[in-house]
Short mmCIF file of C-alpha atoms and ligand atoms in Angstrom, two decimals:
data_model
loop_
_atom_site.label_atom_id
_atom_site.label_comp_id
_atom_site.label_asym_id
_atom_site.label_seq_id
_atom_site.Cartn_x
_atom_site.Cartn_y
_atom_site.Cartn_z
CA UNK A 165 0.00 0.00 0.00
CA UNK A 166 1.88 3.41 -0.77
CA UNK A 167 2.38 5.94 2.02
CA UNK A 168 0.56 9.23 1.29
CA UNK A 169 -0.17 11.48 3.52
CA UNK A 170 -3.60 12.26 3.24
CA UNK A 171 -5.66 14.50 5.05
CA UNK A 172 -9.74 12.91 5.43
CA UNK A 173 -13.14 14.89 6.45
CA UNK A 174 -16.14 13.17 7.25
CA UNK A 175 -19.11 15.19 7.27
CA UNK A 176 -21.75 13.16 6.41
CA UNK A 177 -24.50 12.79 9.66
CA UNK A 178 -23.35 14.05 13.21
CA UNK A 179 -19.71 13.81 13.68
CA UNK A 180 -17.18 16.15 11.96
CA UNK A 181 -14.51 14.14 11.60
CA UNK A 182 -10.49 15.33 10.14
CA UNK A 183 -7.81 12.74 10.30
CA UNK A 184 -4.34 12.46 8.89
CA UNK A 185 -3.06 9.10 7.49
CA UNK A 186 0.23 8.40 6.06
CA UNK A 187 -0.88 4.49 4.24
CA UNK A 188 -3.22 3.00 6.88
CA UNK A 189 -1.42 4.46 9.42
CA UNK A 190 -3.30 6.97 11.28
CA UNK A 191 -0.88 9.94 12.59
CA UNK A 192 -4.08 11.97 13.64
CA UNK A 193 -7.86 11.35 14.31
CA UNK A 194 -10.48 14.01 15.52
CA UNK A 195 -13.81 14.61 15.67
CA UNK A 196 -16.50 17.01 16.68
CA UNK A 197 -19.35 15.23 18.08
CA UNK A 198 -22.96 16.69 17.54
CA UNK A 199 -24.61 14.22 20.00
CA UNK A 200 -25.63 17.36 22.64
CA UNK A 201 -27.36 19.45 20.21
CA UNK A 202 -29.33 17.05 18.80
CA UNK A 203 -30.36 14.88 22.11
CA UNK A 204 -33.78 17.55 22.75
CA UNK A 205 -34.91 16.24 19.20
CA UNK A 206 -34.20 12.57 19.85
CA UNK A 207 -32.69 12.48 16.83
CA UNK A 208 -29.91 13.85 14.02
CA UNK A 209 -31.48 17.53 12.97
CA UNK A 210 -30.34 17.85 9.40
CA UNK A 211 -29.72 22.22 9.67
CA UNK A 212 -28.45 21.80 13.04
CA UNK A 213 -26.15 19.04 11.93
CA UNK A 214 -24.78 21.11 8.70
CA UNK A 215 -24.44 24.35 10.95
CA UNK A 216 -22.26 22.57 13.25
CA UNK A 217 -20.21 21.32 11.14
CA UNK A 218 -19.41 24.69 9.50
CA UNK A 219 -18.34 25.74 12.95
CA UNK A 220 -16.13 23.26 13.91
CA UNK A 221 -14.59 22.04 10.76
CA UNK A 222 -12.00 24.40 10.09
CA UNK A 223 -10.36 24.49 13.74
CA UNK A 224 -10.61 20.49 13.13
CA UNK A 225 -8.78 20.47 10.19
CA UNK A 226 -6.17 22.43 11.93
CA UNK A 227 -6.27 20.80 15.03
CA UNK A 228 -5.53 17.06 12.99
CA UNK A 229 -2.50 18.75 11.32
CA UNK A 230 -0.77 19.61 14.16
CA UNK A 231 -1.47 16.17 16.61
CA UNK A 232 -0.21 14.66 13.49
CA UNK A 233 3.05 17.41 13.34
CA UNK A 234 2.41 18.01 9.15
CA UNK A 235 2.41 20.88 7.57
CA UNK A 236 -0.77 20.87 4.93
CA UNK A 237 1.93 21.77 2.00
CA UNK A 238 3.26 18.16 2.56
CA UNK A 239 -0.22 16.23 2.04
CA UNK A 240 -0.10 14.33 -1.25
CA UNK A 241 -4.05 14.86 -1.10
CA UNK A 242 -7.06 16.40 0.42
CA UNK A 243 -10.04 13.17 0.63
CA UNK A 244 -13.79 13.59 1.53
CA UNK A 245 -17.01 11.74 2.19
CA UNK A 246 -18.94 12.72 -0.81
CA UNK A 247 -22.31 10.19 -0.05
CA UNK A 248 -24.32 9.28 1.15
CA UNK A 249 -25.28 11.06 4.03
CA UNK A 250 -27.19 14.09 4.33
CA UNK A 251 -26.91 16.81 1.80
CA UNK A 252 -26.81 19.80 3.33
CA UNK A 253 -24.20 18.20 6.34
CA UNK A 254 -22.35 16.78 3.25
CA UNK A 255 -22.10 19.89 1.05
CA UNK A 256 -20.54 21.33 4.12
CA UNK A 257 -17.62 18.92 4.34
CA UNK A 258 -17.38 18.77 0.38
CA UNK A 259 -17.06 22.53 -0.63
CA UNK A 260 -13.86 22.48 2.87
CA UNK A 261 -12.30 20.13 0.96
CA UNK A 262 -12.52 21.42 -2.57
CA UNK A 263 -11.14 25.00 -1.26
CA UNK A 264 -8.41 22.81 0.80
CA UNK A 265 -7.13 21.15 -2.08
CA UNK A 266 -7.44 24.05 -4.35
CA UNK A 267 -5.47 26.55 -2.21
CA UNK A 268 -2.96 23.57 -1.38
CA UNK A 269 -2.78 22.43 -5.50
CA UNK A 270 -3.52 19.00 -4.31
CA UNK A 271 -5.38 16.36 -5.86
CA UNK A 272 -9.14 15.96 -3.92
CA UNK A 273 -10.24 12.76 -3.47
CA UNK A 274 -13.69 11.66 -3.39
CA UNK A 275 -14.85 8.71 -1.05
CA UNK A 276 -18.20 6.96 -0.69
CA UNK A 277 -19.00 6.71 3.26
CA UNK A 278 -19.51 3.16 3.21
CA UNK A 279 -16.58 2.03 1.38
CA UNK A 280 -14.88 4.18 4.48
CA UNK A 281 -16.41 2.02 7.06
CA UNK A 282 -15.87 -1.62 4.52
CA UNK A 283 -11.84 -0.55 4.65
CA UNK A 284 -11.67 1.11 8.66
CA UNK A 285 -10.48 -2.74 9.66
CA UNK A 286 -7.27 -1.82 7.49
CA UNK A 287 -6.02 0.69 10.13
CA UNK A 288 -5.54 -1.77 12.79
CA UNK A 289 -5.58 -5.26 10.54
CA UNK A 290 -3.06 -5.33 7.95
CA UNK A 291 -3.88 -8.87 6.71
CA UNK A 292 -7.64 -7.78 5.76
CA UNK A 293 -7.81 -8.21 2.03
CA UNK A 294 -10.68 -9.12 -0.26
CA UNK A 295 -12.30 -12.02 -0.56
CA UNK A 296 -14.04 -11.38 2.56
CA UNK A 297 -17.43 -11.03 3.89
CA UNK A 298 -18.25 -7.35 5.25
CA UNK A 299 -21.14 -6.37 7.72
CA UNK A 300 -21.88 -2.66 7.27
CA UNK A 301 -24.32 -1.72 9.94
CA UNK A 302 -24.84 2.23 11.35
CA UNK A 303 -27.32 4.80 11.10
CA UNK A 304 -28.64 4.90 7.85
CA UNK A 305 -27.66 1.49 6.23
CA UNK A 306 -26.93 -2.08 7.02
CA UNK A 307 -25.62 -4.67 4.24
CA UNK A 308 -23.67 -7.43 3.36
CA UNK A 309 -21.18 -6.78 1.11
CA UNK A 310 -19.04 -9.60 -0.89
CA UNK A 311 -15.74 -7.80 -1.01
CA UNK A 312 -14.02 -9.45 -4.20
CA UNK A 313 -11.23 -6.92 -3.12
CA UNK A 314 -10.74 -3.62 -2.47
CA UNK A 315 -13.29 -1.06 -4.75
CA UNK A 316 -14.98 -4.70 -6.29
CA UNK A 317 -18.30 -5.46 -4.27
CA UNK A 318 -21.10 -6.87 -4.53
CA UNK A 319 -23.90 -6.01 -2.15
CA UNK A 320 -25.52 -9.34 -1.34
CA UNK A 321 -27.87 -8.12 1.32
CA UNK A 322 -29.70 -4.87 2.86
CA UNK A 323 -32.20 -3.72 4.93
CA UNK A 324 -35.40 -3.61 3.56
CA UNK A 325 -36.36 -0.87 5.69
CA UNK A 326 -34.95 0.37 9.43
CA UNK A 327 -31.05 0.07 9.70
CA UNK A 328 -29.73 -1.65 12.35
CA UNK A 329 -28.51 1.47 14.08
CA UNK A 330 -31.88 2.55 13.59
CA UNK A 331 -33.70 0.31 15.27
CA UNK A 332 -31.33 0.69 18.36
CA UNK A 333 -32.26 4.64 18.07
CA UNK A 334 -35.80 4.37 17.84
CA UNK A 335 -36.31 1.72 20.82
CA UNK A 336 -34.02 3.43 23.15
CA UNK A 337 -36.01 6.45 22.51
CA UNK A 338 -39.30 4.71 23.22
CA UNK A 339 -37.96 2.75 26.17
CA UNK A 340 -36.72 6.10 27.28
CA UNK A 341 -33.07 5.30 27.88
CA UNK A 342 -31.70 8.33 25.48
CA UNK A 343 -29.99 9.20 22.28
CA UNK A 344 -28.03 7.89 20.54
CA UNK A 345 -30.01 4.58 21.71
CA UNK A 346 -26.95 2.25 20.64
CA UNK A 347 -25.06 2.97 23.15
CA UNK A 348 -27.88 3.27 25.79
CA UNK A 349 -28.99 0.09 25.43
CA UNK A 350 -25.15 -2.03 24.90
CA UNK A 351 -25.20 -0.22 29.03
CA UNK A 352 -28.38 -0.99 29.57
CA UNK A 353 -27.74 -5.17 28.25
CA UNK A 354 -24.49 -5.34 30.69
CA UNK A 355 -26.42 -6.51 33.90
CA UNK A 356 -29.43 -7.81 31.69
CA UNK A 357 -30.81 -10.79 30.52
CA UNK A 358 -30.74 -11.78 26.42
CA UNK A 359 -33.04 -14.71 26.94
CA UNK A 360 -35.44 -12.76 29.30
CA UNK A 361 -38.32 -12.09 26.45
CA UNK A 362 -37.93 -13.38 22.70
CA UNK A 363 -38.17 -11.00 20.39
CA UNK A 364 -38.80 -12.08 16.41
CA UNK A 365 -35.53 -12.44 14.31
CA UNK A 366 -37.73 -11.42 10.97
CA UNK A 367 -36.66 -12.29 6.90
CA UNK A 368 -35.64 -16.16 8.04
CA UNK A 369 -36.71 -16.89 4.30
CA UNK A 370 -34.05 -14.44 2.67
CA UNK A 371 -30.60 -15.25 2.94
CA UNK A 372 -28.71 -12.08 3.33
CA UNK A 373 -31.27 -9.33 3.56
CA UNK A 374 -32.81 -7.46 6.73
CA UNK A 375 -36.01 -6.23 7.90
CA UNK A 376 -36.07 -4.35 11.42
CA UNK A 377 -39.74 -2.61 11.57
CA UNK A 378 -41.09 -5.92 12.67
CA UNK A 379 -38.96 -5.95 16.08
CA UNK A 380 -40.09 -2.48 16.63
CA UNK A 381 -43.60 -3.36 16.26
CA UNK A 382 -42.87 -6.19 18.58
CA UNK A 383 -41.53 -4.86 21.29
CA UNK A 384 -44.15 -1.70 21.34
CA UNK A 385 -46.42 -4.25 21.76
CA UNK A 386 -44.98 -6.26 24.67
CA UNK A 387 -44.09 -3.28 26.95
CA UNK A 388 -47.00 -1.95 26.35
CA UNK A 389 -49.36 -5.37 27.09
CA UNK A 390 -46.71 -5.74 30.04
CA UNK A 391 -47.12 -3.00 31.67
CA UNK A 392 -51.60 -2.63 31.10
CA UNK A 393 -50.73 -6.30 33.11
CA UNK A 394 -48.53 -4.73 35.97
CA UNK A 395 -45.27 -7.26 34.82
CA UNK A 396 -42.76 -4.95 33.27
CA UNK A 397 -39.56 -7.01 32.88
CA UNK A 398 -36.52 -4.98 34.41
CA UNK A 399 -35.30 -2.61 31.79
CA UNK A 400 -31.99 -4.44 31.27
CA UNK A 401 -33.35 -7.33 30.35
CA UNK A 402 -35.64 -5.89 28.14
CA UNK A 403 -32.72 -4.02 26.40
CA UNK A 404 -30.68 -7.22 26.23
CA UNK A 405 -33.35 -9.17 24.50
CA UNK A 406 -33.62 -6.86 22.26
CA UNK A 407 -29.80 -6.35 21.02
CA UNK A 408 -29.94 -10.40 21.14
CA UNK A 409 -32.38 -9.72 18.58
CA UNK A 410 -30.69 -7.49 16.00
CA UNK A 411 -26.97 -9.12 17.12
CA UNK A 412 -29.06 -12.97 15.80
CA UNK A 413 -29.92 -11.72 12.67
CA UNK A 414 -26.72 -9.63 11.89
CA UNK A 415 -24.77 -12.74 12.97
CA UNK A 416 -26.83 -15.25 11.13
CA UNK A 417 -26.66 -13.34 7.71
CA UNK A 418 -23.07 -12.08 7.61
CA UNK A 419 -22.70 -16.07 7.98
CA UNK A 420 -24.86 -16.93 5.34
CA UNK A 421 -22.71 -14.99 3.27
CA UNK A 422 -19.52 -16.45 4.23
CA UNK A 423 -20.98 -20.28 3.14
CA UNK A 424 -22.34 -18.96 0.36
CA UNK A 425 -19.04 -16.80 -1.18
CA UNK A 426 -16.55 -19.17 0.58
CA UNK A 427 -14.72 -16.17 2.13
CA UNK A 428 -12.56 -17.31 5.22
CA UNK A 429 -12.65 -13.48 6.31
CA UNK A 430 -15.30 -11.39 7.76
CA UNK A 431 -14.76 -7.66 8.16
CA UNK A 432 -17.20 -4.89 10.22
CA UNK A 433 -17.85 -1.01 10.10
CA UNK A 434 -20.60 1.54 11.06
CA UNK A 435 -21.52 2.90 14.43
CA UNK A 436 -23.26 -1.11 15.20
CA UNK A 437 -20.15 -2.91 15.13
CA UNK A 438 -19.14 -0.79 18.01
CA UNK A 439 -21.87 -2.99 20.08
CA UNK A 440 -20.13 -5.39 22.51
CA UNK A 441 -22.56 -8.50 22.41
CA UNK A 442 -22.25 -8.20 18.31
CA UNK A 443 -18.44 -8.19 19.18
CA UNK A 444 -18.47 -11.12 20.92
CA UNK A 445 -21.14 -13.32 19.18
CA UNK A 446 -18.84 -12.22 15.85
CA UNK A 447 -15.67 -13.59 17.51
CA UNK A 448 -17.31 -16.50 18.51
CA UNK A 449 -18.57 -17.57 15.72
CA UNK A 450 -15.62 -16.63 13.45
CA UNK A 451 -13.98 -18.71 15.68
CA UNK A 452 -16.23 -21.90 15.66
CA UNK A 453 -16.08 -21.46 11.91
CA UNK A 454 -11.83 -21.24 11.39
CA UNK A 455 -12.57 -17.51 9.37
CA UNK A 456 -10.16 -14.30 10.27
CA UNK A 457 -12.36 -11.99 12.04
CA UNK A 458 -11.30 -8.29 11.30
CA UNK A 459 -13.10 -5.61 13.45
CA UNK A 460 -12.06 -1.68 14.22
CA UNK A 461 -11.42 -0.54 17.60
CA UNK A 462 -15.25 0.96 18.49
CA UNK A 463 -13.76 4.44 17.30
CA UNK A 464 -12.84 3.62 14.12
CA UNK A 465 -16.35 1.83 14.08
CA UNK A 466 -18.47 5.19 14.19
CA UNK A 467 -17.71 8.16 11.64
CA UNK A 468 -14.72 9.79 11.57
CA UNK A 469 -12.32 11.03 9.36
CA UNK A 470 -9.43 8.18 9.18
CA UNK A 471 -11.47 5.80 7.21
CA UNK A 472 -12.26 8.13 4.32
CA UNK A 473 -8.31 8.78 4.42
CA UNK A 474 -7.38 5.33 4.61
CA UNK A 475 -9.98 4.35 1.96
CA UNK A 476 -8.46 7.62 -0.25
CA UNK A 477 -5.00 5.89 -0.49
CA UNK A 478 -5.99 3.63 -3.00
CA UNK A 479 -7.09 6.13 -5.37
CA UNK A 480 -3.63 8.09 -5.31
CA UNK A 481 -2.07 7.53 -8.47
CA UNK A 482 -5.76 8.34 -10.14
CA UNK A 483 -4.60 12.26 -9.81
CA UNK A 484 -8.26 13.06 -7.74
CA UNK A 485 -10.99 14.24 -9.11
CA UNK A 486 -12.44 17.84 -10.83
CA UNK A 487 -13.29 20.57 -8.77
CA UNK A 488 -16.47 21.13 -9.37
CA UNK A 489 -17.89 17.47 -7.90
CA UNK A 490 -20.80 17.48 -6.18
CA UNK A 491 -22.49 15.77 -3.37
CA UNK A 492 -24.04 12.58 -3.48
CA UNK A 493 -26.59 12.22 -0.87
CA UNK A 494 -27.96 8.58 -2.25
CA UNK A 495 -24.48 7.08 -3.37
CA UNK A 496 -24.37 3.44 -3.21
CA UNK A 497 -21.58 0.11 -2.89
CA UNK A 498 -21.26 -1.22 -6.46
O1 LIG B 659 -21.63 4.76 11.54
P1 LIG B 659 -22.30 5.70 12.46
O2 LIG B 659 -21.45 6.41 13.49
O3 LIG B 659 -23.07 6.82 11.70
C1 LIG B 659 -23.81 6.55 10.53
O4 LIG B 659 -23.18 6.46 9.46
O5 LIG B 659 -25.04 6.37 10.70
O6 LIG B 659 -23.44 4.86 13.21
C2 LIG B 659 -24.29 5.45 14.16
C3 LIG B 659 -25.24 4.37 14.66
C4 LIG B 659 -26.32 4.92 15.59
O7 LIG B 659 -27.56 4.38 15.18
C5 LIG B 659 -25.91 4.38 16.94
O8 LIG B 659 -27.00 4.15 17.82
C6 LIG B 659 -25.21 3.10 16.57
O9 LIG B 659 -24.50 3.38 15.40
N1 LIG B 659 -24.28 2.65 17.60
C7 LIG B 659 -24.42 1.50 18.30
C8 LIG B 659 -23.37 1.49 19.27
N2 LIG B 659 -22.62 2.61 19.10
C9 LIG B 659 -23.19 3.32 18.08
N3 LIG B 659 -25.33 0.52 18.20
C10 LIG B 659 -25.22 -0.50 19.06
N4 LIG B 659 -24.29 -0.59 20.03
C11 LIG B 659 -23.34 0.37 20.16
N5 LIG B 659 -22.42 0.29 21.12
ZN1 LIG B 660 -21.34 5.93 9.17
#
C-alpha cells in the first residue's frame, strides 16, 4: 500500500470528523461530536447538523495537522465523504475540501462513506484483504457486502427498511433510555438478561437481507401489554433481549454470506459494530467457523475522518478528481 499522507473529512451525519493518514497508518484522528445538540430532538437535525459542522470544521482540520506534526503543503491529497449522508451536512464537508485542495494544488479525493467504514479494519488489521465477507451496519444502512477486493463489491444483502442502528435509536427512545439509543442500550444489556423475552428475528426466508420494523412493532407491543398487566420485565433485560435480537440476525446473515461466497474473512464497520454482544457473538462464531475476524477498535467503528483517508490511499495515483464534484446524498456500494 503506498504511504501518502492524506488528510480525510467526514461530514456526512453528526460527527465532523479530520484525520491524517500516512498508508493506513493513522498519525491523527479528531472529531466534533454533535450528539448534545441534537439529544432535545431525539434524533440527528439535518440544519443543526450542517451548521455545526461549519463551525467546527476548520479548527478540526487544523487541530488534525498539528497532533499529526504536518504541515498541509506536505499532504499528497485532500479526501472527503462525498455520499451518502445528508446533503446539506455533506455539502458542508465537500465545498472544505474542494477549497483545501485548491489553495494547497492538491489532488481531492472523493470517497463513498460506506466504502470508508468496509476498509476502517485496514487501520488496525493489515492482513484484511478481499475475498471477505463485510457487515456494514450504522445509522442509515446495514448490508452485506461480498468484497471481491478492495473497490470490487457486490452487495448481497440490505435492509429492507430500518437500519440496524436505527432500530437501536428508535427503541431506546421509546424505552426512554436516550440518544443515541446504541449505546444506551449495549449499558443498559451489561447486567441484563438476552433470553429474558424473545423478540422475532424477521426475513428467516431471505438469505442475506434485513427487515427491522417488525422488532419495533414487537416490542411496542410487549411493553406496552406488560405494563396494562402490571409485569414490566426490568429494563436491562428488556434491552438485552432486544440487542440479542438485532446481534441474531446480523450474525446469522453475515454467515450466510460467508458459506455462500466461501470467504474465510469477515470484516465490520458503522456505528453497530461498536456494540459489545455483536463483538463477541462475531468472535465466537468466526472462531467456531476457522474464518479471520477483522473488526475496528469501536472508534474507528463510528464516523470519523481516518477511514475516508485510509480508503483515499488507494485512489492516489488516479490524480483526484475535478473541482467542481458534487455531493451525493444517495451514493451506493457497487
Ligand atoms: O456509523 P455511524 O457512526 O453513523 C452513521 O453512518 O449512521 O453509526 C451510528 C449508529 C447509531 O444508530 C448508533 O446508535 C449506533 O450506530 N451505535 C451502536 C453502538 N454505538 C453506536 N449501536 C449498538 N451498540 C453500540 N455500542
Ligand atoms: Zn457511518
Amino acid at each position: 500500500m503506498s504511504d501518502g499522507l492524506i488528510l480525510g473529512i467526514e461530514t456526512s451525519c453528526d460527527e465532523t470528523g479530520v484525520a491524517v493518514v500516512r498508508g493506513r497508518e493513522v498519525l491523527a484522528s479528531v472529531l466534533a461530536t454533535q450528539t448534545e445538540d441534537h439529544s432535545r430532538f431525539g434524533g440527528v437535525v439535518p440544519e443543526v447538523a450542517a451548521r455545526a459542522h461549519v463551525e467546527a470544521i476548520r479548527p478540526l482540520a487544523h487541530l488534525a495537522l498539528a497532533k499529526a506534526g504536518v504541515h498541509s503543503d506536505q499532504l499528497d491529497a485532500v479526501a472527503v465523504t462525498r455520499g451518502p449522508g445528508l446533503s446539506g451536512a455533506l455539502m458542508v464537508g465537500v465545498a472544505f475540501a474542494k477549497a483545501l485542495a485548491w489553495t494547497l494544488g492538491k489532488p481531492l479525493i472523493p470517497v463513498d462513506h460506506m466504502e470508508g467504514h468496509l476498509m476502517a479494519p485496514l487501520i488496525e488489521h493489515e492482513a484484511y484483504a478481499g475475498p471477505a465477507v463485510a457487515v456494514l451496519a450504522s445509522g442509515g444502512h446495514s448490508q452485506i457486502v461480498h468484497v471481491r477486493s478492495f473497490g470490487d463489491y457486490e452487495v448481497l444483502g440490505s435492509t429492507i427498511d430500518d437500519a440496524a442502528g436505527e432500530a437501536f435509536d428508535k427503541l431506546a427512545r421509546f424505552m426512554g433510555l436516550g440518544y443515541p439509543g446504541g449505546p444506551a442500550i449495549d449499558e443498559a444489556s451489561q447486567n441484563g438478561d438476552p433470553d429474558a423475552v424473545t423478540f422475532p428475528r424477521a426475513l428467516s426466508d431471505r438469505p442475506f437481507d434485513f427487515s427491522f420494523s417488525g422488532l419495533k412493532t414487537s416490542v411496542v407491543t410487549y411493553l406496552e401489554k406488560a405494563k396494562a398487566a402490571g409485569s414490566l420485565p426490568p429494563v436491562e433485560d428488556v434491552a438485552a433481549s432486544i440487542q440479542e435480537a438485532i446481534v441474531d440476525v446480523l450474525v446469522d446473515k453475515t454467515f450466510n454470506a460467508v458459506r455462500e461466497t466461501g470467504a474465510r474473512a469477515v470484516a465490520g464497520g458503522g456505528g453497530v459494530l461498536a456494540n459489545r454482544r455483536l463483538r463477541e457473538r462475531l468472535a465466537a462464531r468466526a472462531d467456531a467457523e476457522g474464518v479471520e475476524l477483522y473488526l475496528p477498535t469501536p472508534a474507528y467503528c463510528t464516523d470519523n475522518g481516518a477511514m475516508i483517508a485510509v480508503a483515499a490511499v488507494r485512489h492516489l495515483d488516479e490524480g483526484g478528481a475535478a473541482l467542481d464534484i458534487d455531493v451525493d446524498p444517495g451514493l451506493s456500494l457497487a
